PDB file of C-alpha atoms and ligand atoms in Angstrom:
ATOM      1  CA  MET A1293      -7.175 -19.352  -4.787  1.00  0.00           C
ATOM      2  CA  ASP A1294      -9.625 -18.739  -7.227  1.00  0.00           C
ATOM      3  CA  PHE A1295     -13.003 -20.688  -7.190  1.00  0.00           C
ATOM      4  CA  PRO A1296     -14.334 -21.067 -10.931  1.00  0.00           C
ATOM      5  CA  ASN A1297     -17.826 -21.530  -9.539  1.00  0.00           C
ATOM      6  CA  ARG A1298     -17.991 -18.190  -7.787  1.00  0.00           C
ATOM      7  CA  PRO A1299     -17.774 -15.272  -9.977  1.00  0.00           C
ATOM      8  CA  ARG A1300     -14.941 -12.679  -9.254  1.00  0.00           C
ATOM      9  CA  TYR A1301     -16.053  -9.303  -8.145  1.00  0.00           C
ATOM     10  CA  ILE A1302     -17.193  -7.367 -11.223  1.00  0.00           C
ATOM     11  CA  PRO A1303     -16.510  -3.778 -11.190  1.00  0.00           C
ATOM     12  CA  MET A1304     -19.151  -1.278 -12.521  1.00  0.00           C
ATOM     13  CA  ASN A1305     -18.297  -1.356 -16.225  1.00  0.00           C
ATOM     14  CA  ARG A1306     -19.873   1.915 -17.088  1.00  0.00           C
ATOM     15  CA  ARG A1307     -17.205   3.699 -15.373  1.00  0.00           C
ATOM     16  CA  ARG A1308     -14.175   4.729 -17.251  1.00  0.00           C
ATOM     17  CA  ARG A1309     -11.052   2.816 -16.411  1.00  0.00           C
ATOM     18  CA  ILE A1310      -7.904   5.072 -16.001  1.00  0.00           C
ATOM     19  CA  TYR A1311      -5.366   2.513 -15.071  1.00  0.00           C
ATOM     20  CA  GLU A1312      -5.093  -0.998 -13.897  1.00  0.00           C
ATOM     21  CA  GLY A1313      -2.209  -2.032 -11.713  1.00  0.00           C
ATOM     22  CA  LYS A1314      -1.286  -5.277 -10.091  1.00  0.00           C
ATOM     23  CA  ALA A1315      -3.580  -4.887  -7.048  1.00  0.00           C
ATOM     24  CA  LYS A1316      -5.831  -1.790  -7.754  1.00  0.00           C
ATOM     25  CA  ILE A1317      -7.773  -0.154 -10.646  1.00  0.00           C
ATOM     26  CA  LEU A1318      -8.281   3.440 -10.835  1.00  0.00           C
ATOM     27  CA  TYR A1319     -11.545   4.710 -12.324  1.00  0.00           C
ATOM     28  CA  GLU A1320     -12.734   8.230 -13.329  1.00  0.00           C
ATOM     29  CA  GLY A1321     -14.259   9.759 -10.290  1.00  0.00           C
ATOM     30  CA  PRO A1322     -17.596  11.552  -9.909  1.00  0.00           C
ATOM     31  CA  GLU A1323     -16.246  15.026 -10.075  1.00  0.00           C
ATOM     32  CA  PRO A1324     -13.220  16.563 -11.995  1.00  0.00           C
ATOM     33  CA  GLY A1325      -9.966  16.306 -10.199  1.00  0.00           C
ATOM     34  CA  THR A1326     -11.175  12.967  -8.313  1.00  0.00           C
ATOM     35  CA  LEU A1327     -10.667   9.252  -9.182  1.00  0.00           C
ATOM     36  CA  ILE A1328     -11.922   5.925  -7.620  1.00  0.00           C
ATOM     37  CA  GLN A1329      -9.324   3.560  -6.328  1.00  0.00           C
ATOM     38  CA  HIS A1330     -10.672  -0.118  -6.404  1.00  0.00           C
ATOM     39  CA  PHE A1331      -8.733  -2.705  -4.412  1.00  0.00           C
ATOM     40  CA  LYS A1332      -8.372  -6.197  -6.015  1.00  0.00           C
ATOM     41  CA  ASP A1333      -7.907  -9.495  -4.326  1.00  0.00           C
ATOM     42  CA  ASP A1334      -4.791 -10.097  -6.436  1.00  0.00           C
ATOM     43  CA  ALA A1335      -1.554 -10.596  -4.723  1.00  0.00           C
ATOM     44  CA  THR A1336       1.711 -10.477  -6.581  1.00  0.00           C
ATOM     45  CA  ALA A1337       5.335 -10.705  -5.763  1.00  0.00           C
ATOM     46  CA  PHE A1338       8.586 -10.809  -7.691  1.00  0.00           C
ATOM     47  CA  ASN A1339       7.187  -8.222 -10.038  1.00  0.00           C
ATOM     48  CA  ALA A1340       4.126 -10.416 -10.773  1.00  0.00           C
ATOM     49  CA  LYS A1341       6.166 -13.697 -11.510  1.00  0.00           C
ATOM     50  CA  LYS A1342       4.290 -15.045  -8.504  1.00  0.00           C
ATOM     51  CA  HIS A1343       0.404 -14.278  -8.640  1.00  0.00           C
ATOM     52  CA  GLU A1344      -2.618 -15.456  -6.655  1.00  0.00           C
ATOM     53  CA  VAL A1345      -6.028 -14.231  -5.996  1.00  0.00           C
ATOM     54  CA  ILE A1346      -6.614 -14.117  -2.266  1.00  0.00           C
ATOM     55  CA  ASP A1347     -10.353 -13.776  -1.330  1.00  0.00           C
ATOM     56  CA  GLY A1348     -10.906 -10.867   0.961  1.00  0.00           C
ATOM     57  CA  LYS A1349      -7.329  -8.981   0.656  1.00  0.00           C
ATOM     58  CA  GLY A1350      -8.715  -6.116  -1.274  1.00  0.00           C
ATOM     59  CA  VAL A1351     -11.555  -5.394   1.285  1.00  0.00           C
ATOM     60  CA  LEU A1352      -9.033  -5.512   4.111  1.00  0.00           C
ATOM     61  CA  ASN A1353      -6.341  -3.418   2.431  1.00  0.00           C
ATOM     62  CA  ASN A1354      -9.008  -0.835   1.613  1.00  0.00           C
ATOM     63  CA  ARG A1355     -10.259  -0.601   5.083  1.00  0.00           C
ATOM     64  CA  ILE A1356      -6.704  -0.459   6.567  1.00  0.00           C
ATOM     65  CA  SER A1357      -5.491   1.939   4.157  1.00  0.00           C
ATOM     66  CA  GLU A1358      -8.644   4.192   4.732  1.00  0.00           C
ATOM     67  CA  TYR A1359      -7.845   4.188   8.568  1.00  0.00           C
ATOM     68  CA  VAL A1360      -4.175   5.083   7.945  1.00  0.00           C
ATOM     69  CA  PHE A1361      -4.861   7.778   5.490  1.00  0.00           C
ATOM     70  CA  THR A1362      -7.564   9.485   7.614  1.00  0.00           C
ATOM     71  CA  GLN A1363      -5.348   9.560  10.560  1.00  0.00           C
ATOM     72  CA  LEU A1364      -2.555  11.158   8.206  1.00  0.00           C
ATOM     73  CA  ASN A1365      -5.034  13.675   6.854  1.00  0.00           C
ATOM     74  CA  ASN A1366      -6.247  14.390  10.664  1.00  0.00           C
ATOM     75  CA  MET A1367      -2.525  14.985  11.554  1.00  0.00           C
ATOM     76  CA  GLY A1368      -1.965  17.489   8.779  1.00  0.00           C
ATOM     77  CA  ILE A1369       0.160  15.194   6.739  1.00  0.00           C
ATOM     78  CA  PRO A1370      -1.369  15.587   3.226  1.00  0.00           C
ATOM     79  CA  THR A1371      -2.628  12.623   1.298  1.00  0.00           C
ATOM     80  CA  HIS A1372      -4.689  11.945  -1.877  1.00  0.00           C
ATOM     81  CA  PHE A1373      -7.375  10.219   0.313  1.00  0.00           C
ATOM     82  CA  ILE A1374     -10.975  11.653   0.428  1.00  0.00           C
ATOM     83  CA  ARG A1375     -13.128   8.938   1.705  1.00  0.00           C
ATOM     84  CA  ARG A1376     -13.981   5.270   1.561  1.00  0.00           C
ATOM     85  CA  MET A1377     -17.042   4.804  -0.726  1.00  0.00           C
ATOM     86  CA  ASN A1378     -17.788   0.831  -0.168  1.00  0.00           C
ATOM     87  CA  MET A1379     -16.058  -2.380   0.603  1.00  0.00           C
ATOM     88  CA  ARG A1380     -13.725  -2.017  -2.151  1.00  0.00           C
ATOM     89  CA  GLU A1381     -13.428   1.410  -3.372  1.00  0.00           C
ATOM     90  CA  GLN A1382     -12.300   4.827  -2.112  1.00  0.00           C
ATOM     91  CA  LEU A1383     -12.568   8.288  -3.455  1.00  0.00           C
ATOM     92  CA  ILE A1384      -9.195  10.005  -4.000  1.00  0.00           C
ATOM     93  CA  ARG A1385      -7.866  13.102  -5.524  1.00  0.00           C
ATOM     94  CA  GLU A1386      -6.183  12.862  -8.977  1.00  0.00           C
ATOM     95  CA  VAL A1387      -2.361  13.373  -8.452  1.00  0.00           C
ATOM     96  CA  GLU A1388       0.385  13.261 -10.787  1.00  0.00           C
ATOM     97  CA  ILE A1389       2.227  10.085  -9.502  1.00  0.00           C
ATOM     98  CA  ILE A1390       5.961  10.718  -9.047  1.00  0.00           C
ATOM     99  CA  PRO A1391       7.462   7.568 -10.481  1.00  0.00           C
ATOM    100  CA  LEU A1392       9.411   6.540  -7.185  1.00  0.00           C
ATOM    101  CA  GLU A1393       8.763   3.806  -4.522  1.00  0.00           C
ATOM    102  CA  VAL A1394       9.836   5.431  -1.251  1.00  0.00           C
ATOM    103  CA  VAL A1395      10.953   2.736   1.242  1.00  0.00           C
ATOM    104  CA  VAL A1396      11.751   3.518   4.895  1.00  0.00           C
ATOM    105  CA  ARG A1397      13.390   0.890   6.985  1.00  0.00           C
ATOM    106  CA  ASN A1398      13.574   0.726  10.795  1.00  0.00           C
ATOM    107  CA  VAL A1399      14.817  -2.864  10.971  1.00  0.00           C
ATOM    108  CA  ALA A1400      16.825  -4.912   8.596  1.00  0.00           C
ATOM    109  CA  ALA A1401      14.683  -7.064   6.465  1.00  0.00           C
ATOM    110  CA  GLY A1402      13.979  -8.181   2.878  1.00  0.00           C
ATOM    111  CA  SER A1403      16.270  -6.803   0.034  1.00  0.00           C
ATOM    112  CA  LEU A1404      18.466  -4.857   2.544  1.00  0.00           C
ATOM    113  CA  SER A1405      19.193  -7.979   4.257  1.00  0.00           C
ATOM    114  CA  SER A1406      19.991  -9.882   1.158  1.00  0.00           C
ATOM    115  CA  ARG A1407      21.812  -7.071  -0.536  1.00  0.00           C
ATOM    116  CA  LEU A1408      24.004  -5.929   2.370  1.00  0.00           C
ATOM    117  CA  GLY A1409      24.236  -9.225   4.261  1.00  0.00           C
ATOM    118  CA  ILE A1410      22.539  -8.010   7.536  1.00  0.00           C
ATOM    119  CA  GLU A1411      20.624 -10.306   9.373  1.00  0.00           C
ATOM    120  CA  GLU A1412      16.826  -9.775   9.265  1.00  0.00           C
ATOM    121  CA  GLY A1413      15.520  -8.428  12.352  1.00  0.00           C
ATOM    122  CA  THR A1414      18.719  -6.118  13.103  1.00  0.00           C
ATOM    123  CA  GLN A1415      17.830  -2.883  14.516  1.00  0.00           C
ATOM    124  CA  LEU A1416      19.087  -0.216  11.991  1.00  0.00           C
ATOM    125  CA  PRO A1417      21.185   2.756  13.672  1.00  0.00           C
ATOM    126  CA  ARG A1418      18.513   5.094  12.290  1.00  0.00           C
ATOM    127  CA  SER A1419      15.672   5.056   9.926  1.00  0.00           C
ATOM    128  CA  ILE A1420      17.018   4.688   6.273  1.00  0.00           C
ATOM    129  CA  ILE A1421      15.257   6.125   3.237  1.00  0.00           C
ATOM    130  CA  GLU A1422      15.655   4.349  -0.252  1.00  0.00           C
ATOM    131  CA  PHE A1423      14.287   5.365  -3.506  1.00  0.00           C
ATOM    132  CA  TYR A1424      13.116   2.763  -6.249  1.00  0.00           C
ATOM    133  CA  TYR A1425      12.342   3.758  -9.888  1.00  0.00           C
ATOM    134  CA  LYS A1426       8.752   2.589 -10.453  1.00  0.00           C
ATOM    135  CA  ASN A1427       9.151   0.583 -13.681  1.00  0.00           C
ATOM    136  CA  ASP A1428       8.119  -3.043 -13.884  1.00  0.00           C
ATOM    137  CA  GLN A1429      10.023  -3.675 -17.239  1.00  0.00           C
ATOM    138  CA  LEU A1430      13.134  -2.767 -15.129  1.00  0.00           C
ATOM    139  CA  ASN A1431      12.185  -4.553 -12.065  1.00  0.00           C
ATOM    140  CA  ASP A1432      11.876  -1.200  -9.938  1.00  0.00           C
ATOM    141  CA  PRO A1433      15.515  -0.725  -9.671  1.00  0.00           C
ATOM    142  CA  MET A1434      17.111   1.090  -6.623  1.00  0.00           C
ATOM    143  CA  VAL A1435      18.156   4.611  -7.675  1.00  0.00           C
ATOM    144  CA  SER A1436      19.963   7.549  -5.975  1.00  0.00           C
ATOM    145  CA  GLU A1437      18.934  11.241  -5.730  1.00  0.00           C
ATOM    146  CA  GLU A1438      21.452  11.848  -8.533  1.00  0.00           C
ATOM    147  CA  HIS A1439      19.525   9.557 -10.752  1.00  0.00           C
ATOM    148  CA  ILE A1440      16.200  11.229  -9.705  1.00  0.00           C
ATOM    149  CA  THR A1441      17.191  14.845 -10.387  1.00  0.00           C
ATOM    150  CA  ALA A1442      19.253  13.954 -13.615  1.00  0.00           C
ATOM    151  CA  PHE A1443      16.443  12.311 -15.196  1.00  0.00           C
ATOM    152  CA  GLY A1444      13.816  14.822 -13.974  1.00  0.00           C
ATOM    153  CA  TRP A1445      11.611  12.484 -11.931  1.00  0.00           C
ATOM    154  CA  ALA A1446      11.628  14.914  -9.251  1.00  0.00           C
ATOM    155  CA  SER A1447      13.375  18.140  -8.322  1.00  0.00           C
ATOM    156  CA  PRO A1448      15.859  18.432  -5.423  1.00  0.00           C
ATOM    157  CA  GLN A1449      13.192  20.685  -3.532  1.00  0.00           C
ATOM    158  CA  GLU A1450      10.735  17.838  -4.189  1.00  0.00           C
ATOM    159  CA  ILE A1451      13.078  15.261  -3.173  1.00  0.00           C
ATOM    160  CA  ASP A1452      13.437  17.095   0.260  1.00  0.00           C
ATOM    161  CA  ASP A1453       9.671  17.369   0.543  1.00  0.00           C
ATOM    162  CA  ILE A1454       9.308  13.549  -0.098  1.00  0.00           C
ATOM    163  CA  MET A1455      11.876  12.668   2.548  1.00  0.00           C
ATOM    164  CA  ALA A1456      10.184  14.927   5.041  1.00  0.00           C
ATOM    165  CA  LEU A1457       6.866  13.379   4.439  1.00  0.00           C
ATOM    166  CA  ALA A1458       8.407   9.839   4.500  1.00  0.00           C
ATOM    167  CA  ILE A1459       9.947  10.634   7.901  1.00  0.00           C
ATOM    168  CA  ARG A1460       6.576  11.999   9.262  1.00  0.00           C
ATOM    169  CA  VAL A1461       4.664   8.946   8.057  1.00  0.00           C
ATOM    170  CA  ASN A1462       7.210   6.619   9.492  1.00  0.00           C
ATOM    171  CA  ASP A1463       7.064   8.222  12.858  1.00  0.00           C
ATOM    172  CA  PHE A1464       3.225   8.220  12.893  1.00  0.00           C
ATOM    173  CA  LEU A1465       2.917   4.640  11.591  1.00  0.00           C
ATOM    174  CA  ALA A1466       5.560   3.343  13.971  1.00  0.00           C
ATOM    175  CA  GLY A1467       3.646   4.674  16.812  1.00  0.00           C
ATOM    176  CA  LEU A1468       0.406   3.507  15.712  1.00  0.00           C
ATOM    177  CA  PHE A1469       1.642   0.135  15.333  1.00  0.00           C
ATOM    178  CA  LEU A1470       3.550   0.018  18.488  1.00  0.00           C
ATOM    179  CA  GLY A1471       0.390   0.882  20.311  1.00  0.00           C
ATOM    180  CA  VAL A1472      -1.205  -2.308  19.021  1.00  0.00           C
ATOM    181  CA  GLY A1473       1.778  -4.556  19.672  1.00  0.00           C
ATOM    182  CA  ILE A1474       3.110  -4.606  16.205  1.00  0.00           C
ATOM    183  CA  LYS A1475       6.711  -3.471  15.162  1.00  0.00           C
ATOM    184  CA  LEU A1476       6.818  -1.422  11.838  1.00  0.00           C
ATOM    185  CA  VAL A1477      10.008  -3.096  10.206  1.00  0.00           C
ATOM    186  CA  ASP A1478       9.717  -1.103   6.894  1.00  0.00           C
ATOM    187  CA  PHE A1479       7.221   0.141   4.586  1.00  0.00           C
ATOM    188  CA  LYS A1480       6.799   1.516   0.951  1.00  0.00           C
ATOM    189  CA  MET A1481       4.825   4.637   0.150  1.00  0.00           C
ATOM    190  CA  GLU A1482       4.311   6.659  -3.162  1.00  0.00           C
ATOM    191  CA  THR A1483       3.747  10.208  -3.487  1.00  0.00           C
ATOM    192  CA  GLY A1484       2.062  12.588  -6.025  1.00  0.00           C
ATOM    193  CA  ARG A1485       1.798  16.255  -7.114  1.00  0.00           C
ATOM    194  CA  LEU A1486      -1.623  17.651  -6.095  1.00  0.00           C
ATOM    195  CA  TRP A1487      -2.412  20.779  -8.138  1.00  0.00           C
ATOM    196  CA  GLU A1488      -4.674  23.501  -6.610  1.00  0.00           C
ATOM    197  CA  GLY A1489      -4.926  26.192  -9.156  1.00  0.00           C
ATOM    198  CA  ASP A1490      -1.223  27.336  -9.506  1.00  0.00           C
ATOM    199  CA  MET A1491      -0.115  25.765  -6.315  1.00  0.00           C
ATOM    200  CA  MET A1492       1.363  22.242  -6.033  1.00  0.00           C
ATOM    201  CA  ARG A1493       1.806  20.219  -3.021  1.00  0.00           C
ATOM    202  CA  ILE A1494       3.523  16.752  -2.663  1.00  0.00           C
ATOM    203  CA  VAL A1495       1.047  14.322  -1.058  1.00  0.00           C
ATOM    204  CA  VAL A1496       1.100  10.716   0.150  1.00  0.00           C
ATOM    205  CA  ALA A1497      -0.584   8.590  -2.578  1.00  0.00           C
ATOM    206  CA  ASP A1498      -1.491   4.919  -3.328  1.00  0.00           C
ATOM    207  CA  GLU A1499      -2.094   2.779  -0.214  1.00  0.00           C
ATOM    208  CA  ILE A1500      -0.656   1.980   3.162  1.00  0.00           C
ATOM    209  CA  SER A1501      -1.562  -1.560   4.064  1.00  0.00           C
ATOM    210  CA  PRO A1502       0.135  -5.001   5.021  1.00  0.00           C
ATOM    211  CA  ASP A1503       0.717  -5.315   1.293  1.00  0.00           C
ATOM    212  CA  SER A1504       3.193  -2.328   1.487  1.00  0.00           C
ATOM    213  CA  CYS A1505       4.558  -2.618   5.200  1.00  0.00           C
ATOM    214  CA  ARG A1506       6.576  -5.287   7.103  1.00  0.00           C
ATOM    215  CA  LEU A1507       4.610  -5.749  10.358  1.00  0.00           C
ATOM    216  CA  TRP A1508       5.876  -8.172  12.977  1.00  0.00           C
ATOM    217  CA  ASP A1509       3.924  -8.996  16.098  1.00  0.00           C
ATOM    218  CA  ILE A1510       6.209  -7.864  19.038  1.00  0.00           C
ATOM    219  CA  ALA A1511       5.082 -10.731  21.320  1.00  0.00           C
ATOM    220  CA  THR A1512       5.633 -13.610  19.065  1.00  0.00           C
ATOM    221  CA  GLY A1513       7.657 -12.353  16.002  1.00  0.00           C
ATOM    222  CA  ASN A1514       4.846 -13.625  13.596  1.00  0.00           C
ATOM    223  CA  LYS A1515       4.634 -11.866  10.265  1.00  0.00           C
ATOM    224  CA  LEU A1516       1.424  -9.862   9.758  1.00  0.00           C
ATOM    225  CA  ASP A1517       2.209  -8.926   6.162  1.00  0.00           C
ATOM    226  CA  LYS A1518       2.693  -9.734   2.559  1.00  0.00           C
ATOM    227  CA  ASP A1519       5.787 -11.712   3.317  1.00  0.00           C
ATOM    228  CA  ARG A1520       3.307 -14.355   4.257  1.00  0.00           C
ATOM    229  CA  PHE A1521       2.531 -14.641   0.531  1.00  0.00           C
ATOM    230  CA  ARG A1522       6.018 -13.923  -0.831  1.00  0.00           C
ATOM    231  CA  ARG A1523       7.593 -16.607   1.381  1.00  0.00           C
ATOM    232  CA  ASP A1524       4.533 -19.043   1.055  1.00  0.00           C
ATOM    233  CA  MET A1525       3.785 -19.099   4.732  1.00  0.00           C
ATOM    234  CA  GLY A1526       0.052 -19.180   4.223  1.00  0.00           C
ATOM    235  CA  GLY A1527      -2.566 -17.309   6.468  1.00  0.00           C
ATOM    236  CA  LEU A1528      -2.352 -14.018   4.648  1.00  0.00           C
ATOM    237  CA  VAL A1529      -6.119 -13.009   5.250  1.00  0.00           C
ATOM    238  CA  GLU A1530      -5.981 -14.059   8.882  1.00  0.00           C
ATOM    239  CA  SER A1531      -2.755 -11.962   9.454  1.00  0.00           C
ATOM    240  CA  TYR A1532      -4.373  -8.807   7.721  1.00  0.00           C
ATOM    241  CA  GLN A1533      -7.417  -9.388   9.758  1.00  0.00           C
ATOM    242  CA  GLU A1534      -5.400  -9.463  12.988  1.00  0.00           C
ATOM    243  CA  VAL A1535      -4.000  -6.144  11.957  1.00  0.00           C
ATOM    244  CA  ALA A1536      -7.347  -4.663  11.191  1.00  0.00           C
ATOM    245  CA  ARG A1537      -8.676  -6.354  14.619  1.00  0.00           C
ATOM    246  CA  ARG A1538      -5.870  -4.744  16.617  1.00  0.00           C
ATOM    247  CA  LEU A1539      -6.378  -1.401  14.929  1.00  0.00           C
ATOM    248  CA  GLY A1540     -10.087  -1.626  16.124  1.00  0.00           C
ATOM    249  CA  ILE A1541     -11.447  -1.551  12.507  1.00  0.00           C
ATOM    250  CA  LEU A1542     -12.453  -5.176  11.844  1.00  0.00           C
ATOM    251  CA  ASN A1543     -16.092  -5.441  11.400  1.00  0.00           C
ATOM    252  CA  GLU A1544     -17.207  -8.796  12.527  1.00  0.00           C
ATOM    253  CA  GLN A1545     -20.617  -8.413  11.090  1.00  0.00           C
ATOM    254  CA  GLU A1546     -19.251  -8.022   7.615  1.00  0.00           C
ATOM    255  CA  PRO A1547     -16.609 -10.734   7.113  1.00  0.00           C
ATOM    256  CA  PRO A1548     -14.459 -10.022   4.118  1.00  0.00           C
ATOM    257  CA  ARG A1549     -14.703 -13.587   2.773  1.00  0.00           C
ATOM    258  CA  GLY A1550     -17.938 -13.768   0.760  1.00  0.00           C
ATOM    259  CA  ALA A1551     -20.482 -15.681   2.775  1.00  0.00           C
ATOM    260  CA  GLY A1552     -20.109 -18.969   1.260  1.00  0.00           C
ATOM    261  CA  PRO A1553     -23.104 -21.408   0.308  1.00  0.00           C
ATOM    262  CA  THR A1554     -24.999 -22.765   3.231  1.00  0.00           C
ATOM    263  CA  LEU A1555     -25.755 -26.509   3.611  1.00  0.00           C
ATOM    264  CA  VAL A1556     -29.268 -27.221   3.401  1.00  0.00           C
ATOM    265  CA  LYS A1557     -30.574 -30.406   4.676  1.00  0.00           C
TER     266      LYS A1557
HETATM  267  P1  TMP B1406      12.054  -4.985   0.196  1.00  0.00           P
HETATM  268  O1  TMP B1406      12.942  -5.429   1.287  1.00  0.00           O
HETATM  269  O2  TMP B1406      11.588  -6.146  -0.760  1.00  0.00           O
HETATM  270  O3  TMP B1406      12.989  -4.032  -0.728  1.00  0.00           O
HETATM  271  O4  TMP B1406      10.823  -4.291   0.537  1.00  0.00           O
HETATM  272  C1  TMP B1406      10.702  -3.027   1.417  1.00  0.00           C
HETATM  273  C2  TMP B1406       9.292  -2.673   1.697  1.00  0.00           C
HETATM  274  O5  TMP B1406       8.620  -2.183   0.563  1.00  0.00           O
HETATM  275  C3  TMP B1406       8.587  -3.890   2.383  1.00  0.00           C
HETATM  276  O6  TMP B1406       7.779  -3.266   3.271  1.00  0.00           O
HETATM  277  C4  TMP B1406       7.647  -4.296   1.087  1.00  0.00           C
HETATM  278  C5  TMP B1406       7.449  -3.079   0.331  1.00  0.00           C
HETATM  279  N1  TMP B1406       7.476  -3.267  -1.158  1.00  0.00           N
HETATM  280  C6  TMP B1406       6.304  -2.952  -1.882  1.00  0.00           C
HETATM  281  O7  TMP B1406       5.387  -2.496  -1.228  1.00  0.00           O
HETATM  282  N2  TMP B1406       6.354  -2.941  -3.119  1.00  0.00           N
HETATM  283  C7  TMP B1406       7.301  -3.789  -3.740  1.00  0.00           C
HETATM  284  O8  TMP B1406       7.289  -3.828  -5.094  1.00  0.00           O
HETATM  285  C8  TMP B1406       8.445  -4.097  -3.083  1.00  0.00           C
HETATM  286  C9  TMP B1406       9.540  -4.658  -3.908  1.00  0.00           C
HETATM  287  C10 TMP B1406       8.455  -3.835  -1.714  1.00  0.00           C
END
């Protein structure tokens, strides 16, 4: 919900805006080859047909994604992430985004369940990787490796690298969340080409947060992810806070909801 009497966060307008997506804005970074990734409070679903501003979501996703990407970097899984700058922004390396959404699934849910008629919650015989072509006009259609190579979105070698990265990220994330009582049902990641001189590496890009994962509380089955918004369940910020709290990164002193007006007698 938006509050007309409370101004929305205004990004620094002197910076050059490179790209604005549904949930994030990219600004020119302080040094060549860097960008600033700004997390908005906007939540969208069904290709933005459903849209709401959810106070505090951007701050939580910035923090959770920072935590995940820092751990990935520390494990030697390359990412675009450099460091978090403030509540809503992080410094990242500029990469050439590969126009694919890479989805890894461990348990049936969402579009897999509806497309193939598999009941939500069914454990999959193995982790399944799917590719979707990142194109809002076309509603991000699912594509095969044949489409990806025929249309030049990525080479066969790059697809191998992307799949190897996706499996490593899945193994890491599944273990991370299992350790705090959360089942990683599925997630979406994006990748980019990072150029260092003549050398190019594929790295994990964008964000990894409850916006891009399905996270179910193991004890109760409660959904702790963006399905709360997609399915009108409410309690999205509380669920994201719960994920942050379990990961040990919720700063109780700095509540993500702006401190509201205090009643003065
Ligand atoms: P799906 O079941 O709707 O295909 O979603 C699979 C996973 O990908 C789920 O964790 C949500 C995530 N996802 C995104 O991050 N962005 C999207 O645009 C879509 C459709 C899914």
